[in-house]
Short mmCIF file of C-alpha atoms in Angstrom, two decimals:
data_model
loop_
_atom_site.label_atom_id
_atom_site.label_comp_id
_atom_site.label_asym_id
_atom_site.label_seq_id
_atom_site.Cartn_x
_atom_site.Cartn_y
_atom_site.Cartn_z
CA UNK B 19 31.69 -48.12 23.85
CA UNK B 20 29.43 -50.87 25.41
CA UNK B 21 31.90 -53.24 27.01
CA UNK B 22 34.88 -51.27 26.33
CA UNK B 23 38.32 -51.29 28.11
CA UNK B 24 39.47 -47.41 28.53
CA UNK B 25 43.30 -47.39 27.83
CA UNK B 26 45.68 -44.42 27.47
CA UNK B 27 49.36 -43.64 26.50
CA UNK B 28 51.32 -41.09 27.45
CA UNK B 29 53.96 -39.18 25.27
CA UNK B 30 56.74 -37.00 25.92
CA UNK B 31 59.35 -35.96 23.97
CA UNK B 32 61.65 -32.83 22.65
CA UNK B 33 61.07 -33.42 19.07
CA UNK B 34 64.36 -33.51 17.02
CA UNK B 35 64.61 -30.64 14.31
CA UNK B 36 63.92 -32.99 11.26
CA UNK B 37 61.20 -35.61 12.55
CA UNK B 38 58.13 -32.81 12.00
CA UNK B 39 55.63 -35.22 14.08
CA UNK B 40 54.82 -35.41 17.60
CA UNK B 41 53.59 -39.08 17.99
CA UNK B 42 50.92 -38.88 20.37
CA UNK B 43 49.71 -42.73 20.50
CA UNK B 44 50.72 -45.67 18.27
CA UNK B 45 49.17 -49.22 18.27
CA UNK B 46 50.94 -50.34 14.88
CA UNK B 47 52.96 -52.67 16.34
CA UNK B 48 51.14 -54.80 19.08
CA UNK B 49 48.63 -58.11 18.67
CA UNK B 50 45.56 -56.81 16.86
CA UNK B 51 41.98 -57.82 17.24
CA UNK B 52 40.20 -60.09 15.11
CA UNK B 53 39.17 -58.33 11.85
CA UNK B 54 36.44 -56.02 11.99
CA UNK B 55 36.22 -55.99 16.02
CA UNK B 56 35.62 -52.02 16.97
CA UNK B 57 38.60 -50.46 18.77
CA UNK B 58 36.62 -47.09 19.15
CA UNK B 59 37.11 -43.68 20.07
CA UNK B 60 40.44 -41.30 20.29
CA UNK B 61 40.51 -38.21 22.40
CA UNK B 62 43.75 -36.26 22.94
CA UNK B 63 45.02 -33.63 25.83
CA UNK B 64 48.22 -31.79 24.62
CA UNK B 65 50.80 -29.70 26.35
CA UNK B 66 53.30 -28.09 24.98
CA UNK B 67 56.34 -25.97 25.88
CA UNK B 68 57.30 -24.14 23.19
CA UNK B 69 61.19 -22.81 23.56
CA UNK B 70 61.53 -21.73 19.68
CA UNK B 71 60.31 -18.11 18.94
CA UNK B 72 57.14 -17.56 16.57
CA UNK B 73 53.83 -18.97 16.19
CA UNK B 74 53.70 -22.42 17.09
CA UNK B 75 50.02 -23.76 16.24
CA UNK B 76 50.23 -24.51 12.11
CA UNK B 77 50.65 -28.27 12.41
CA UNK B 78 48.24 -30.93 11.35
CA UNK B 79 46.93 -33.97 13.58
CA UNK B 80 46.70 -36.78 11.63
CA UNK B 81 45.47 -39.95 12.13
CA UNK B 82 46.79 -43.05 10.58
CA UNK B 83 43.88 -45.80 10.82
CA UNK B 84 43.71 -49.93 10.01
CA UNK B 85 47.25 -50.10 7.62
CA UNK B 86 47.45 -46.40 6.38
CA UNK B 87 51.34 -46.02 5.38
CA UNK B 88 51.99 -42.66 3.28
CA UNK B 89 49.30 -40.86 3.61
CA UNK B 90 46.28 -40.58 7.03
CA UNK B 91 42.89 -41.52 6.41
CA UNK B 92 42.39 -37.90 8.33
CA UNK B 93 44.37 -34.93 8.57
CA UNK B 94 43.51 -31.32 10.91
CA UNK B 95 43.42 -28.31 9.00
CA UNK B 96 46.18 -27.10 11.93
CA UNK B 97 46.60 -27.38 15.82
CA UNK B 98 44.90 -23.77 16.89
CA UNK B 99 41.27 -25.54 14.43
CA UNK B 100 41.77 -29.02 15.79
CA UNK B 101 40.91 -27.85 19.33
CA UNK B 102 38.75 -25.42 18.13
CA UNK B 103 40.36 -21.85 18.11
CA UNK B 104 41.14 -19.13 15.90
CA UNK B 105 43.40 -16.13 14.74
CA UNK B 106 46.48 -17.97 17.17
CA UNK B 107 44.22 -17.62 20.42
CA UNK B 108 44.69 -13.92 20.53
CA UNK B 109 41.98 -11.56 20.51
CA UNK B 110 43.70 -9.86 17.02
CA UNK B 111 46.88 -10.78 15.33
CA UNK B 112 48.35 -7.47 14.69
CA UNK B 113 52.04 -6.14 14.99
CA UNK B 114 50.89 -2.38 16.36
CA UNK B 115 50.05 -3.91 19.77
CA UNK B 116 50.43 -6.62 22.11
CA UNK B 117 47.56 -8.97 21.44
CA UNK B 118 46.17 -10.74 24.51
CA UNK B 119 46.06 -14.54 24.55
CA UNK B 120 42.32 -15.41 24.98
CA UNK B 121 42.01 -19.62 26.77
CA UNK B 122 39.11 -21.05 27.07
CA UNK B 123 37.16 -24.48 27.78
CA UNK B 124 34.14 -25.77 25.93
CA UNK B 125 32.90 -29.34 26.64
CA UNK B 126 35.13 -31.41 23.92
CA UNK B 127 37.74 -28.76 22.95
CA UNK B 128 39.49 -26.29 24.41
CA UNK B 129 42.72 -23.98 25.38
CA UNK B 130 42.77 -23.79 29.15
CA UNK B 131 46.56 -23.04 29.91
CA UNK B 132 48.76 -20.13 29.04
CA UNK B 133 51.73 -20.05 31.34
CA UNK B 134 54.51 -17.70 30.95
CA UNK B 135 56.10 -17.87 34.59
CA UNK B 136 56.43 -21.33 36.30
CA UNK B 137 54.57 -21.38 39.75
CA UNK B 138 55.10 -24.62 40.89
CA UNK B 139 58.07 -22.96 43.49
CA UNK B 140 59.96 -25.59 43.15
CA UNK B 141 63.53 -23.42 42.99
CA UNK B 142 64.16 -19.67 44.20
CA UNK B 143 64.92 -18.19 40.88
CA UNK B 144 63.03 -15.67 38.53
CA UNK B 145 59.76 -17.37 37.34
CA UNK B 146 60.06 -16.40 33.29
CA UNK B 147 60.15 -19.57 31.24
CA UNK B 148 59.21 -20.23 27.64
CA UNK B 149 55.62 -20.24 27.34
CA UNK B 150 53.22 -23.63 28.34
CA UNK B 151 50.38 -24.26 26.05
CA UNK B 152 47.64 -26.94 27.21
CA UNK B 153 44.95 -27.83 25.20
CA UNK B 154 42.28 -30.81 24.87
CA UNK B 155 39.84 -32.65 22.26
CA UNK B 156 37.39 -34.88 23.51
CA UNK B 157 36.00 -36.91 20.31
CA UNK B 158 32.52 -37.62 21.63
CA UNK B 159 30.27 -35.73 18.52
CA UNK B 160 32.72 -37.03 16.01
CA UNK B 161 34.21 -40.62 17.06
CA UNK B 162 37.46 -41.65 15.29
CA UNK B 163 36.81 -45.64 14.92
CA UNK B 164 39.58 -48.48 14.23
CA UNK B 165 39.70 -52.02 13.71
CA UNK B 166 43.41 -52.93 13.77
CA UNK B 167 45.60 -50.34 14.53
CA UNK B 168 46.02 -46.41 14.93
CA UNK B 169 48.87 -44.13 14.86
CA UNK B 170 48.28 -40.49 15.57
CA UNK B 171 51.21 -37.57 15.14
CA UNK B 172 51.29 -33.98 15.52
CA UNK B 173 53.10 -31.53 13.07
CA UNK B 174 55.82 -29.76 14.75
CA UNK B 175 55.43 -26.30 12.16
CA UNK B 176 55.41 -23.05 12.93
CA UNK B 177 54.89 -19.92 11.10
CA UNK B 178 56.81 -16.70 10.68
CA UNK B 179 55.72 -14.23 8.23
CA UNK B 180 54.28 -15.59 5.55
CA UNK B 181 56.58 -18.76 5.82
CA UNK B 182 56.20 -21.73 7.52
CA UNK B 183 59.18 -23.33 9.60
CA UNK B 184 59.70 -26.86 11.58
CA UNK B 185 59.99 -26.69 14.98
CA UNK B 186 61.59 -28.63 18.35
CA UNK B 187 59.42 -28.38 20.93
CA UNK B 188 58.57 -29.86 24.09
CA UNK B 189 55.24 -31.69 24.01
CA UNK B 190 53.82 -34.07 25.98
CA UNK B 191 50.67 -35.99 25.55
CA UNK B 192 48.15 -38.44 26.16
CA UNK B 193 45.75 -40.06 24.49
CA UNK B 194 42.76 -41.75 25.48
CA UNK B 195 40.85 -44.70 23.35
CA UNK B 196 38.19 -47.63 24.49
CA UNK B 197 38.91 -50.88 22.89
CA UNK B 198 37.33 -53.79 22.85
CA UNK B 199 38.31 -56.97 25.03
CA UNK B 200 40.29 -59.56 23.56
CA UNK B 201 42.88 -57.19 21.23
CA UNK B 202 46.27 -56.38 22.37
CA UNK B 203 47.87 -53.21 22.67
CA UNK B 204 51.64 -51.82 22.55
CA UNK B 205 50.99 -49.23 25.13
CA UNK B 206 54.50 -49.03 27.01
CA UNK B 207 54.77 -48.53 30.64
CA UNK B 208 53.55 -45.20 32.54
CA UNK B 209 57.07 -43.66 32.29
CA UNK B 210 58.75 -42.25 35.65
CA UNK B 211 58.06 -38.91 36.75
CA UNK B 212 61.57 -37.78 35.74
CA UNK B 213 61.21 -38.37 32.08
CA UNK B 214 57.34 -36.66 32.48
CA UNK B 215 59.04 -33.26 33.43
CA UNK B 216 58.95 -30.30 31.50
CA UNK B 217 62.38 -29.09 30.44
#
């Protein structure tokens, strides 16, 4: 964005069972620009800790643009599509084997991180933990543009059989925007590294 300010806010939070969205960046509430001046582009990096059992990738990003209330102006098809994978990142879903979890990293989308042990060494103990998830989406080929104010949430549902489920998971966030000089923004303060911890 020509003349653009790059701004970001981070999110981190162990979503209650019965508030189904992760809110990954809201500028509702702040000063807006003048009418019609471009805020410009989203793009998201997500990781997530997943401590509940079962397939965690079945909720939607959605993106609440210039006064949207009820219903998003656009909505994912599910987490696993909106950063461009398939069939739960496994190379088969199928109950007669262990599947293998397949990352990967394309230039605007991708799954780079599957972590079942924790290496960071920072205690003695055994190194099994619930399993990290890290993913990206970079909207360059697709721009998501705003005027006055954005909201964006992710669905905490899962799946198990052929029902779906909410979840409480840890997820943290951050999302990434250029705006143009002269709005305001609500973006709160980098939060300390205790509260950017996973649990």
């Amino acid at each position: 964005m020509p003349g653009g300010h790059l701004h970001r806010q981070l999110a981190h939070v162990v979503t209650p069972h019965g508030d189904r969205h992760h809110v990954v960046g809201d500028l509702q509430a702040g000063v807006a620009p003048a009418k019609g001046r471009e805020r410009g582009v989203v793009h998201l990096g997500l990781v997530r800790a997943a401590p509940e059992r079962h397939w965690w990738g079945e909720g939607e990003m959605k993106f609440y643009l210039d006064g949207d209330t009820g219903l998003p102006t656009i909505t994912s098809t599910g987490t696993e599509d909106y950063v461009g994978g398939a069939w739960a990142f496994q190379d088969r879903l199928t109950t007669e084997s262990e599947p293998r979890v397949l990352t990967f990293s394309a230039p605007y989308f991708g799954y780079p991180q599957y972590e079942k042990h924790d290496v960071s060494k920072l205690a003695p103990y055994a190194t099994a933990m619930a399993p990290h998830h890290g993913m990206y989406r970079w909207h360059l080929p697709d721009p998501v543009y705003f005027s006055e104010d954005l909201r964006v949430t992710l669905q905490q549902i899962g799946q198990v059989g052929p029902g779906l489920f909410e979840r409480s998971d840890d997820v943290s966030s951050v999302a990434y925007w250029y705006q143009a000089p002269g709005g305001g923004n609500t973006t709160p303060a980098f939060p300390p590294r205790t509260d950017r911890m996973p649990r």
